[in-house]
JSON list of C-alpha atoms in Angstrom, two decimals:
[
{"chain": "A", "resi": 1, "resn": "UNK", "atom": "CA", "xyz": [14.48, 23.54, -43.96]},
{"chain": "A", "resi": 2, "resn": "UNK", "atom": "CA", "xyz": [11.87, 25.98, -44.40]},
{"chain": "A", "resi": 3, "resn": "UNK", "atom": "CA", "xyz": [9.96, 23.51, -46.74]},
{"chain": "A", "resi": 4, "resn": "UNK", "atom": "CA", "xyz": [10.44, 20.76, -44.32]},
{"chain": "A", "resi": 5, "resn": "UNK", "atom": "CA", "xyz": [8.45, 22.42, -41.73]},
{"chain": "A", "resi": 6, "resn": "UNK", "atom": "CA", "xyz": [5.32, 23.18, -43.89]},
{"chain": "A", "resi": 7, "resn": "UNK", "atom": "CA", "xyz": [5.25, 20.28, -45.10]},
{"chain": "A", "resi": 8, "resn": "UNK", "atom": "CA", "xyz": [5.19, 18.37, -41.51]},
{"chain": "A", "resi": 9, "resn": "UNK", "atom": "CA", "xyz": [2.90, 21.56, -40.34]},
{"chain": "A", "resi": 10, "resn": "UNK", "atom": "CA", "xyz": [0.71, 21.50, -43.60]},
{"chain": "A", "resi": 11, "resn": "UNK", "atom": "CA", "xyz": [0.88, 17.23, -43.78]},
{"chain": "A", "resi": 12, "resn": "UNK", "atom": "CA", "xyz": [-0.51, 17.39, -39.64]},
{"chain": "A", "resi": 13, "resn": "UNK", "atom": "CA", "xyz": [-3.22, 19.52, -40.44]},
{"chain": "A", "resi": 14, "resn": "UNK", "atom": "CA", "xyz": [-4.71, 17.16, -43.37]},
{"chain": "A", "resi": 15, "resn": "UNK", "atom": "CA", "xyz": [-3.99, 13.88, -41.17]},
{"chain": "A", "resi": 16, "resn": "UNK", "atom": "CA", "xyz": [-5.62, 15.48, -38.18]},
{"chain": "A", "resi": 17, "resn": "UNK", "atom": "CA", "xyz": [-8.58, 16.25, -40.58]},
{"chain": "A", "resi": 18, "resn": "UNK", "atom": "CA", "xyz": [-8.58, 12.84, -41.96]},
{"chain": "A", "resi": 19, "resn": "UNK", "atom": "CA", "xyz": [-8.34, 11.59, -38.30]},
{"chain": "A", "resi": 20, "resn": "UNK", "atom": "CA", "xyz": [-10.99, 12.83, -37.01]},
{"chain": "A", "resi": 21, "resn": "UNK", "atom": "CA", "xyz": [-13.56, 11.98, -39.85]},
{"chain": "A", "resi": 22, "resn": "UNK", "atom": "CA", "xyz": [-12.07, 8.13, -39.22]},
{"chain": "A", "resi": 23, "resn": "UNK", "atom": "CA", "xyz": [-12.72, 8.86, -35.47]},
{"chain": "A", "resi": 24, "resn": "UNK", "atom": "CA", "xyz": [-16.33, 9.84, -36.31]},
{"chain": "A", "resi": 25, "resn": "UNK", "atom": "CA", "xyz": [-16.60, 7.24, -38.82]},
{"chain": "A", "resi": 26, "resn": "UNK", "atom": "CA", "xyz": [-15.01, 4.74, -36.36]},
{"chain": "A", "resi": 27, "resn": "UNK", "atom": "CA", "xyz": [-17.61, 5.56, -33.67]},
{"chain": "A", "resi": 28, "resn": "UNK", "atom": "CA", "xyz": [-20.85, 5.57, -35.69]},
{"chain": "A", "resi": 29, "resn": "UNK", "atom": "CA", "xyz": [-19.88, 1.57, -37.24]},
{"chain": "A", "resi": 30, "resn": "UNK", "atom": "CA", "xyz": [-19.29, 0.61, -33.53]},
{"chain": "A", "resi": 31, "resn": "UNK", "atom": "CA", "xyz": [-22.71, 2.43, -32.52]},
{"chain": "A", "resi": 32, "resn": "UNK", "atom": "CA", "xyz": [-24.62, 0.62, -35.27]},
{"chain": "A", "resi": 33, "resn": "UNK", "atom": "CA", "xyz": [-23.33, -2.67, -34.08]},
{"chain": "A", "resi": 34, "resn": "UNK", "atom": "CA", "xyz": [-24.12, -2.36, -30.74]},
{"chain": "A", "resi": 35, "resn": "UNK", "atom": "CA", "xyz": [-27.34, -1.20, -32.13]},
{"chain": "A", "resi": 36, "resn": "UNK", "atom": "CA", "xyz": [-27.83, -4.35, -34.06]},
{"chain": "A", "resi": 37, "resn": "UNK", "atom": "CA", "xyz": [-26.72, -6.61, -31.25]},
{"chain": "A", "resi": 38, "resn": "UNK", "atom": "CA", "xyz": [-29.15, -5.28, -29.05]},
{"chain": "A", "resi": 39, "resn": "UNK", "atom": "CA", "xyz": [-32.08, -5.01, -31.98]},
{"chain": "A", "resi": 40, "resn": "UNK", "atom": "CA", "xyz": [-31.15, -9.09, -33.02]},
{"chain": "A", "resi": 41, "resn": "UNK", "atom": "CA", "xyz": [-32.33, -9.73, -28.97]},
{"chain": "A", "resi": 42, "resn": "UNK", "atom": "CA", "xyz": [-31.84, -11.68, -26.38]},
{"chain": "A", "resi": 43, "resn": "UNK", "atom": "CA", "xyz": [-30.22, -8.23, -24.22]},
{"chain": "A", "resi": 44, "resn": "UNK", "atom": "CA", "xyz": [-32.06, -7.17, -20.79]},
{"chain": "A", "resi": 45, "resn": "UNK", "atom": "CA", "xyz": [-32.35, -3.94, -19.95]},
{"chain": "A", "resi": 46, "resn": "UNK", "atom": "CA", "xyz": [-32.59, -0.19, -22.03]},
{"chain": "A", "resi": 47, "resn": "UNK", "atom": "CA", "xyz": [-31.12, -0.07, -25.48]},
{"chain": "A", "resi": 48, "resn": "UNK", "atom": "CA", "xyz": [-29.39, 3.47, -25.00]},
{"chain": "A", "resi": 49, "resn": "UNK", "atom": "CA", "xyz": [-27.68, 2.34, -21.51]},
{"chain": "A", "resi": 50, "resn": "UNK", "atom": "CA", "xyz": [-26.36, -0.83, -23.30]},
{"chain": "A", "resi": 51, "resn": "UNK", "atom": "CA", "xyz": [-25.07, 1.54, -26.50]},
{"chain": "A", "resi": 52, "resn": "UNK", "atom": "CA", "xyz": [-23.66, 3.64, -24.05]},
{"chain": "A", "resi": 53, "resn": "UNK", "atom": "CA", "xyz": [-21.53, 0.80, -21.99]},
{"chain": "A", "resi": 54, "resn": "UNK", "atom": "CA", "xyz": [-20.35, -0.57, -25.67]},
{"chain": "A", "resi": 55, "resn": "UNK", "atom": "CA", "xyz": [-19.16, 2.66, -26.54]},
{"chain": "A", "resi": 56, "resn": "UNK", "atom": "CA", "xyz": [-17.37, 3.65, -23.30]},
{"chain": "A", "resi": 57, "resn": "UNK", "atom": "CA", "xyz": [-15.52, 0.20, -23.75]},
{"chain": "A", "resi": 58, "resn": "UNK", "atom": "CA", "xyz": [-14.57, 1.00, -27.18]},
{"chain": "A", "resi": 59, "resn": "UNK", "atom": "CA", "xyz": [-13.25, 4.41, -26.16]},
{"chain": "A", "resi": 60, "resn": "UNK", "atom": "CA", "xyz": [-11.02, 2.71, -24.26]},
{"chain": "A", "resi": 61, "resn": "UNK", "atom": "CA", "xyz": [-10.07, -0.18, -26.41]},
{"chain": "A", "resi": 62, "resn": "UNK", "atom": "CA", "xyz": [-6.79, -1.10, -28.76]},
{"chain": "A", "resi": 63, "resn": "UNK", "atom": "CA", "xyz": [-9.01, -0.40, -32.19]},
{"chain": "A", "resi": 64, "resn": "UNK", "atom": "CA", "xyz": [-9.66, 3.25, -30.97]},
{"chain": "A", "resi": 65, "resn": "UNK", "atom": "CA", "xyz": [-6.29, 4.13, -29.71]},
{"chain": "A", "resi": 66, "resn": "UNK", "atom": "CA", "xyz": [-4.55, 3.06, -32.84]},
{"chain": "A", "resi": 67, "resn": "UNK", "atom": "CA", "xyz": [-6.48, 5.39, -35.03]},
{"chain": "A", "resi": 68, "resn": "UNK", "atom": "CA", "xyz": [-3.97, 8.53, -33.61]},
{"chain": "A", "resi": 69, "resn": "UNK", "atom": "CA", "xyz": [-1.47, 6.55, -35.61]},
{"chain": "A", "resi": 70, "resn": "UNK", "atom": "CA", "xyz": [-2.98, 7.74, -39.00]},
{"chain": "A", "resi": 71, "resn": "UNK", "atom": "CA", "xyz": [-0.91, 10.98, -37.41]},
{"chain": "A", "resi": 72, "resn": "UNK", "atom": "CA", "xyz": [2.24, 9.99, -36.33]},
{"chain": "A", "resi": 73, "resn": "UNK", "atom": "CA", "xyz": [3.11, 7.68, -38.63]},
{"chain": "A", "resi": 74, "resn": "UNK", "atom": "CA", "xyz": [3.40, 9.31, -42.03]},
{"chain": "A", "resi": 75, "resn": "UNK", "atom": "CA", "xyz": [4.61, 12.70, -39.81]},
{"chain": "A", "resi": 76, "resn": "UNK", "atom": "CA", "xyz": [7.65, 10.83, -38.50]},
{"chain": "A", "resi": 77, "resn": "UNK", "atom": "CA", "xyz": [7.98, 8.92, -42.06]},
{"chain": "A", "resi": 78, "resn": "UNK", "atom": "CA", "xyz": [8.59, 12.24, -43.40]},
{"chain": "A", "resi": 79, "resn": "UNK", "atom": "CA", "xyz": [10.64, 13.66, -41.63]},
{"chain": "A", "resi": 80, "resn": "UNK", "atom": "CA", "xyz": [12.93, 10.99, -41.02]},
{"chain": "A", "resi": 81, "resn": "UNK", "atom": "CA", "xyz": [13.30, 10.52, -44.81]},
{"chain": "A", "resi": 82, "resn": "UNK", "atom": "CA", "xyz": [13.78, 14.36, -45.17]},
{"chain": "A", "resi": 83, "resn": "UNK", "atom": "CA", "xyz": [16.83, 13.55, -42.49]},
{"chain": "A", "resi": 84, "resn": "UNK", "atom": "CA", "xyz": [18.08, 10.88, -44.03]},
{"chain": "A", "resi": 85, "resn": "UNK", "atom": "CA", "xyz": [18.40, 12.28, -47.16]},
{"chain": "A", "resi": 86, "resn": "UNK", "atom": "CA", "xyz": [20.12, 15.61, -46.63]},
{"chain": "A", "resi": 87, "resn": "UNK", "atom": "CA", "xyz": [22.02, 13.88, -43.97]},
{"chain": "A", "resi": 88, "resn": "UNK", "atom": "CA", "xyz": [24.01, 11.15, -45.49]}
]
């Protein structure tokens, strides 16, 4: 049981890690296409404001919420398998 709980403590820490470089990773493609949209023309007003309304609405989109799932997933995957197993 002991082994069970490092590995779910141990496997969080990594995902978190590898969550929050797709988070940043995430981000910065969004910012560089709102960047190109507004570069390609055709967009009144200042450049940063209109960066900064894209990214507030992708901070609160579907794409951005569904990256905590890189998390939870595999987490509950393993331990329900671990119960399963020495369960049955």
């Amino acid at each position: 049981m002991i082994g069970l709980i490092k590995l779910i403590v141990f496997g969080f820490l990594g995902l978190s890690v590898i969550y929050l470089t797709m988070r940043i990773y995430a981000a910065s493609t969004e910012r560089e296409r709102l960047e190109r949209i507004f570069d390609a023309g055709g967009i009144e007003g200042d450049r940063d404001s209109f960066v900064r309304a894209g990214m507030k609405d992708y901070h609160s989109s579907l794409r951005h919420k569904l990256l905590i799932l890189i998390c939870i997933i595999p987490t509950i995957a393993i331990f329900l398998t671990a119960y399963l197993v020495n369960h049955q």
